[in-house]
Amino acid sequence: MKAAFTNVADVVKLGSGALLPALLLSTLLGGCATTATAPAVHLPAIDVPAAGETAPVGTANADAADDPAIWRNAANPAASLVLGTDKKAGLYVYGLDGKVRDFAAAGALNNADLREVRRAGGTAILVGASDRTDRAEPRIALFTLDGTTGKLTALGADTFLPAGHAPAEAYGFCMGAALAQGELARAYVVLKDGSVAESRLVERDGRIVPDYVRLVKFATQSEGCVVDDAGKVLFVAEEDVGIWKVPLAGDKLVAEPFARVGEQDGLVADVEGLAIARADGGRAWLVASSQGDSAYAVFDLGSGKPAGRFRINGGAIGGTSETDGIEIALGDFGPAYPEGLMVAQDGDNAPHAQNFKLVSWGAIRSALGID
């Protein structure tokens, strides 16, 4: 079954603006799921307890919390910050104690990410989010984050698609390092129809604005994405199909299969948030929210092989279920997270509104037995 999935790359090429017919994808990628005689193999999921949690988001009785981002304070790791979207209302900043440091009432922000960038006047923590307030005109909302106070400064929300585009809804979002001179970073917006639009973020007339570059199209709804800056690769989660990798070198974006729903990879539809855990020595893992069974699948980024599965469960703090967005950052985050931090949206934090759970990467690594 793995070979059949991999061979699709020879048939389906996703170029700049290329369309991938849903029927073709279903036949090539999904057909074997219905005709295979052997059942799919799902790796067992090991329980790992949360070590902390954030205050609930402000929107109650709704699917509201969605996607986190992490800023590590290298000078004082325990003072690092976590950001999280309330997709009905705006963007939160939390301390590692889970308390709210700031909230930007910025509308329907779905997914968020951040990068430290060099701009006129020094280094800034640049935060971006997919703005779906207008369901026909997607925008990128930008902020700067003050690492000392935890306060956000809104820079505006700008359109990025070429003029005359069809109505589109902003959905997933991730950021990557700059790929060319004259830009601060790259931004990737996953539109709800499966398109992923890449824009460079540049300074123009004293503002940071998106400048559209190119697009890659998937056949069905996608959302989660993450950029591996070291490898210059974009990973995208097509919710009912699996995970794709998209090398960022070259003029066109061409997707290649990485992991598939329903195989030994341990992914259960729908696949949501993606995160990369990269150690100082270069070893790295891709972690995916396997929302269909409230688990997380871990892959060796170099080989693409499954490295295990876990659930956030047990301990004094409640676990997670039906997770949308996740984020991971390795390094010292203070006594509670000495090896790194994972943040995961909790889809059921009853009787309270949804929130985000914090997990020690050391606990995950130990539970799965990965080096």
Coordinates of C-alpha atoms in Angstrom, one line a residue:
M1 CA 0.0 0.0 0.0
K2 CA 2.9 2.4 0.7
A3 CA 4.3 1.8 -2.7
A4 CA 1.0 2.5 -4.4
F5 CA 0.8 5.9 -2.6
T6 CA 4.4 6.8 -3.4
N7 CA 3.9 6.1 -7.1
V8 CA 1.2 8.7 -7.3
A9 CA 4.0 11.3 -7.4
D10 CA 4.8 10.1 -10.9
V11 CA 1.3 10.6 -12.0
V12 CA 0.1 13.7 -10.2
K13 CA 2.4 16.8 -10.4
L14 CA 1.3 19.9 -8.6
G15 CA 2.8 22.9 -10.2
S16 CA 2.2 26.6 -9.7
G17 CA -1.5 27.0 -10.0
A18 CA -2.0 23.4 -11.2
L19 CA -5.3 21.7 -10.3
L20 CA -5.4 18.2 -8.9
P21 CA -8.7 16.6 -9.9
A22 CA -10.5 15.2 -6.8
L23 CA -11.7 12.1 -8.7
L24 CA -8.2 11.3 -9.8
L25 CA -6.8 11.7 -6.3
S26 CA -9.6 9.5 -4.9
T27 CA -8.8 6.8 -7.4
L28 CA -5.1 6.9 -7.0
L29 CA -4.8 7.5 -3.3
G30 CA -8.1 6.3 -1.8
G31 CA -8.9 3.4 -4.0
C32 CA -6.7 0.9 -2.3
A33 CA -8.3 1.7 1.1
T34 CA -11.6 0.2 -0.1
T35 CA -10.1 -2.7 -2.1
A36 CA -7.3 -3.8 0.2
T37 CA -7.9 -7.2 1.9
A38 CA -5.8 -6.5 4.9
P39 CA -7.0 -3.9 7.5
A40 CA -5.0 -0.8 8.0
V41 CA -2.4 -0.9 10.7
H42 CA -2.5 1.8 13.4
L43 CA 0.3 2.1 15.8
P44 CA -0.7 2.1 19.5
A45 CA -0.9 5.5 21.1
I46 CA 0.9 6.0 24.4
D47 CA -0.5 8.4 27.0
V48 CA 1.6 11.4 27.8
P49 CA 0.2 13.8 30.5
A50 CA -0.1 17.6 30.0
A51 CA 2.1 19.6 32.3
G52 CA 0.2 22.9 32.0
E53 CA -2.8 24.6 30.2
T54 CA -3.9 28.0 29.2
A55 CA -6.9 30.0 30.4
P56 CA -9.9 29.2 28.2
V57 CA -10.5 31.4 25.1
G58 CA -13.3 34.0 25.5
T59 CA -15.7 32.4 23.0
A60 CA -17.8 29.9 25.0
N61 CA -20.0 27.0 23.7
A62 CA -18.3 27.0 20.3
D63 CA -15.4 25.5 18.4
A64 CA -13.2 28.5 18.9
A65 CA -9.6 27.8 20.0
D66 CA -7.6 26.7 17.0
D67 CA -3.9 27.1 16.5
P68 CA -0.9 28.0 18.7
A69 CA 2.5 29.5 18.2
I70 CA 5.5 29.5 20.5
W71 CA 8.1 32.2 21.1
R72 CA 11.2 31.1 23.1
N73 CA 12.8 33.7 25.3
A74 CA 16.5 32.6 24.9
A75 CA 17.6 35.0 27.7
N76 CA 14.9 33.8 30.2
P77 CA 13.4 30.5 28.9
A78 CA 10.8 30.3 31.7
A79 CA 9.4 33.7 30.5
S80 CA 8.7 32.4 27.0
L81 CA 5.3 33.0 25.4
V82 CA 2.5 31.0 23.8
L83 CA 0.1 32.5 21.3
G84 CA -3.3 31.0 20.4
T85 CA -6.2 31.9 18.2
D86 CA -9.8 32.3 19.1
K87 CA -11.1 31.9 15.6
K88 CA -14.2 33.8 16.4
A89 CA -12.5 36.8 18.0
G90 CA -8.8 37.3 17.7
L91 CA -5.4 36.3 19.1
Y92 CA -4.2 35.6 22.7
V93 CA -0.8 35.8 24.3
Y94 CA -0.1 33.5 27.3
G95 CA 2.7 33.0 29.7
L96 CA 3.9 29.5 30.4
D97 CA 1.8 29.7 33.5
G98 CA -1.2 29.7 31.2
K99 CA -2.3 33.2 32.2
V100 CA -3.3 35.7 29.5
R101 CA -0.7 38.4 28.8
D102 CA -2.6 40.1 26.0
F103 CA -5.5 39.7 23.6
A104 CA -5.9 41.3 20.2
A105 CA -9.5 41.6 19.1
A106 CA -8.7 41.2 15.5
G107 CA -11.6 39.2 14.1
A108 CA -11.8 35.7 12.8
L109 CA -8.1 34.6 12.8
N110 CA -7.8 30.9 12.2
N111 CA -4.2 29.8 12.3
A112 CA -1.1 31.7 13.5
D113 CA 2.7 31.4 13.3
L114 CA 5.7 33.7 14.1
R115 CA 9.3 34.3 13.1
E116 CA 12.0 36.5 14.5
V117 CA 13.0 38.8 11.6
R118 CA 15.5 41.6 10.9
R119 CA 14.0 44.9 9.9
A120 CA 15.0 48.5 10.0
G121 CA 15.7 49.4 13.6
G122 CA 16.6 45.9 14.7
T123 CA 15.1 42.5 15.3
A124 CA 11.3 42.0 15.7
I125 CA 9.1 39.1 16.6
L126 CA 6.7 39.0 13.6
V127 CA 3.4 37.2 14.1
G128 CA 1.1 36.3 11.2
A129 CA -2.4 34.8 11.1
S130 CA -4.9 33.8 8.4
D131 CA -7.7 36.3 8.5
R132 CA -11.0 34.7 7.4
T133 CA -13.2 37.6 8.6
D134 CA -14.2 38.1 4.9
R135 CA -15.0 34.6 3.7
A136 CA -14.5 35.7 0.0
E137 CA -11.3 37.8 0.4
P138 CA -8.6 36.1 2.3
R139 CA -6.1 38.3 4.2
I140 CA -2.9 37.9 6.3
A141 CA -3.1 39.7 9.6
L142 CA 0.3 40.8 11.0
F143 CA 1.5 41.8 14.4
T144 CA 4.7 42.4 16.3
L145 CA 5.1 40.8 19.7
D146 CA 7.0 42.5 22.5
G147 CA 8.9 39.6 24.2
T148 CA 9.3 41.5 27.5
T149 CA 5.7 42.7 28.0
G150 CA 3.9 40.0 25.9
K151 CA 1.9 42.8 24.2
L152 CA 0.9 42.6 20.5
T153 CA 0.9 45.6 18.1
A154 CA -1.3 45.2 15.1
L155 CA 0.3 46.0 11.8
G156 CA -2.9 45.5 9.7
A157 CA -4.5 42.8 7.6
D158 CA -3.8 42.8 3.9
T159 CA -5.0 40.9 0.9
F160 CA -2.5 38.9 -1.1
L161 CA -4.1 37.0 -4.0
P162 CA -3.8 38.5 -7.5
A163 CA -6.6 40.8 -8.6
G164 CA -9.6 39.2 -10.1
H165 CA -9.3 35.9 -8.2
A166 CA -12.3 33.7 -7.4
P167 CA -13.8 34.0 -3.9
A168 CA -11.7 32.2 -1.4
E169 CA -11.6 31.7 2.3
A170 CA -8.4 31.9 4.4
Y171 CA -7.9 28.8 6.5
G172 CA -4.5 27.4 7.4
F173 CA -1.4 29.5 7.9
C174 CA 2.3 29.0 8.5
M175 CA 5.5 31.0 8.1
G176 CA 9.0 30.2 6.9
A177 CA 12.3 31.9 6.7
A178 CA 13.1 34.4 3.9
L179 CA 14.1 32.7 0.6
A180 CA 15.5 35.7 -1.2
Q181 CA 17.1 39.1 -0.5
G182 CA 14.8 42.0 0.4
E183 CA 12.2 40.0 2.3
L184 CA 11.6 39.3 5.9
A185 CA 9.9 35.9 5.7
R186 CA 7.6 33.8 3.7
A187 CA 3.9 33.3 4.5
Y188 CA 1.7 30.4 3.4
V189 CA -2.1 30.6 3.5
V190 CA -4.0 27.4 3.0
L191 CA -7.3 28.3 1.4
K192 CA -10.3 26.2 2.2
D193 CA -10.5 24.8 -1.4
G194 CA -7.1 23.2 -0.9
S195 CA -5.0 25.9 -2.6
V196 CA -1.8 27.0 -0.7
A197 CA -0.7 30.5 -1.6
E198 CA 2.9 31.6 -0.9
S199 CA 3.7 35.3 -0.3
R200 CA 6.9 37.0 0.6
L201 CA 6.6 39.5 3.5
V202 CA 8.4 42.7 2.6
E203 CA 8.7 46.2 4.0
R204 CA 7.1 48.8 1.8
D205 CA 6.4 52.4 2.6
G206 CA 7.1 51.8 6.3
R207 CA 4.7 48.8 6.5
I208 CA 5.1 45.0 6.3
V209 CA 2.9 43.6 3.6
P210 CA 2.5 40.3 1.7
D211 CA 3.7 40.1 -1.9
Y212 CA 2.1 37.0 -3.7
V213 CA 4.6 34.6 -5.3
R214 CA 3.0 31.3 -6.4
L215 CA 0.4 28.7 -5.5
V216 CA 0.1 24.9 -5.2
K217 CA -3.3 23.2 -5.3
F218 CA -4.5 20.1 -3.5
A219 CA -7.7 18.2 -4.5
T220 CA -9.6 18.5 -1.2
Q221 CA -9.8 20.5 2.0
S222 CA -6.5 21.1 3.7
E223 CA -5.5 23.2 6.7
G224 CA -2.4 22.4 8.7
C225 CA 1.0 23.4 7.4
V226 CA 4.5 23.9 8.7
V227 CA 7.8 25.0 7.1
D228 CA 11.0 23.2 7.8
D229 CA 13.4 26.1 7.5
A230 CA 16.5 23.9 7.7
G231 CA 15.3 21.7 4.8
K232 CA 13.5 24.4 2.9
V233 CA 10.4 22.2 2.7
L234 CA 6.7 23.0 3.3
F235 CA 4.5 20.3 4.7
V236 CA 0.7 20.4 4.2
A237 CA -2.0 18.3 5.7
E238 CA -4.8 17.3 3.3
E239 CA -7.3 16.4 5.9
D240 CA -8.8 13.1 4.5
V241 CA -5.8 12.1 2.4
G242 CA -2.6 12.6 4.3
I243 CA 0.6 14.7 4.5
W244 CA 2.4 16.2 1.5
K245 CA 5.9 17.7 1.4
V246 CA 6.6 20.6 -1.0
P247 CA 10.2 21.6 -1.7
L248 CA 10.5 25.3 -1.8
A249 CA 13.6 25.5 -4.1
G250 CA 13.0 26.2 -7.7
D251 CA 10.3 28.2 -9.6
K252 CA 7.4 25.9 -9.1
L253 CA 5.8 24.2 -6.1
V254 CA 5.6 20.5 -6.7
A255 CA 4.0 18.3 -4.0
E256 CA 5.3 14.9 -3.0
P257 CA 3.5 12.3 -0.8
F258 CA 4.9 12.0 2.8
A259 CA 2.3 10.0 4.8
R260 CA -1.1 8.7 4.1
V261 CA -4.3 8.3 6.1
G262 CA -5.2 4.7 6.9
E263 CA -1.8 3.1 6.4
Q264 CA 0.9 2.0 8.8
D265 CA 1.7 5.6 9.3
G266 CA -1.0 5.8 12.0
L267 CA -2.9 8.8 10.6
V268 CA -6.7 8.8 11.1
A269 CA -8.8 11.3 9.1
D270 CA -8.9 14.1 9.5
V271 CA -5.3 15.2 9.7
E272 CA -5.1 18.7 11.2
G273 CA -2.1 20.6 12.8
L274 CA 1.5 19.9 11.9
A275 CA 4.6 20.8 13.8
I276 CA 8.4 20.1 13.5
A277 CA 10.6 19.3 16.4
R278 CA 14.2 19.9 15.5
A279 CA 17.0 19.2 17.9
D280 CA 20.3 21.1 18.0
G281 CA 22.2 18.1 16.5
G282 CA 20.0 18.1 13.4
R283 CA 17.7 15.2 14.2
A284 CA 14.1 16.2 13.5
W285 CA 10.5 14.9 13.7
L286 CA 7.3 15.9 12.1
V287 CA 4.3 15.6 14.4
A288 CA 0.7 15.6 13.1
S289 CA -2.6 15.9 14.9
S290 CA -4.5 12.7 14.0
Q291 CA -7.9 14.3 14.8
G292 CA -10.0 11.3 13.9
D293 CA -8.8 9.4 17.0
S294 CA -7.5 12.2 19.2
A295 CA -3.9 11.2 18.8
Y296 CA -0.6 12.5 17.5
A297 CA 1.5 10.7 14.9
V298 CA 5.3 11.2 15.0
F299 CA 7.5 10.7 11.9
D300 CA 11.3 10.8 11.5
L301 CA 11.7 13.8 9.3
G302 CA 14.8 12.5 7.5
S303 CA 13.5 9.0 6.7
G304 CA 9.8 9.7 6.7
K305 CA 9.3 6.5 8.8
P306 CA 6.7 6.5 11.7
A307 CA 8.4 7.0 15.1
G308 CA 5.3 6.4 17.2
R309 CA 2.0 7.8 18.3
F310 CA 0.8 9.3 21.6
R311 CA -2.2 10.9 23.2
I312 CA -2.2 13.8 25.7
N313 CA -3.9 12.1 28.6
G314 CA -3.5 11.3 32.3
G315 CA -2.1 13.4 35.1
A316 CA -3.7 16.1 37.1
I317 CA -4.5 18.2 34.1
G318 CA -7.1 17.0 31.6
G319 CA -6.1 15.6 28.2
T320 CA -6.9 16.8 24.7
S321 CA -9.4 15.6 22.2
E322 CA -10.1 16.4 18.5
T323 CA -7.1 18.7 18.3
D324 CA -6.9 21.2 15.5
G325 CA -3.6 23.2 15.7
I326 CA -0.3 22.2 17.4
E327 CA 3.2 23.7 17.8
I328 CA 6.5 22.4 19.1
A329 CA 9.7 24.2 19.9
L330 CA 12.8 22.4 21.3
G331 CA 15.3 23.9 23.8
D332 CA 15.2 25.0 27.4
F333 CA 11.8 26.4 28.5
G334 CA 12.5 26.4 32.2
P335 CA 12.1 23.7 34.9
A336 CA 8.8 22.3 33.6
Y337 CA 9.9 22.0 30.0
P338 CA 13.7 21.5 30.0
E339 CA 13.9 19.8 26.6
G340 CA 11.2 21.6 24.8
L341 CA 7.5 22.4 24.6
M342 CA 4.5 21.2 22.7
V343 CA 1.2 23.2 22.7
A344 CA -2.0 21.5 21.5
Q345 CA -5.5 22.9 21.1
D346 CA -8.1 21.0 23.2
G347 CA -11.4 20.5 21.4
D348 CA -13.3 19.6 24.6
N349 CA -12.3 21.5 27.7
A350 CA -15.8 21.1 29.3
P351 CA -17.3 22.6 31.3
H352 CA -15.1 25.6 30.2
A353 CA -14.4 27.0 26.8
Q354 CA -11.7 25.4 24.6
N355 CA -8.1 26.1 25.5
F356 CA -4.5 24.9 24.8
K357 CA -2.6 22.2 26.7
L358 CA 1.2 22.4 27.3
V359 CA 3.3 19.2 27.2
S360 CA 6.9 18.5 27.9
W361 CA 8.8 17.4 24.8
G362 CA 11.0 15.3 27.2
A363 CA 8.0 13.4 28.3
I364 CA 7.0 12.7 24.7
R365 CA 10.5 11.7 23.7
S366 CA 10.8 9.4 26.7
A367 CA 7.4 7.8 26.2
L368 CA 8.1 7.0 22.6
G369 CA 11.7 6.0 23.1
I370 CA 13.1 8.3 20.5
D371 CA 16.6 9.9 20.8

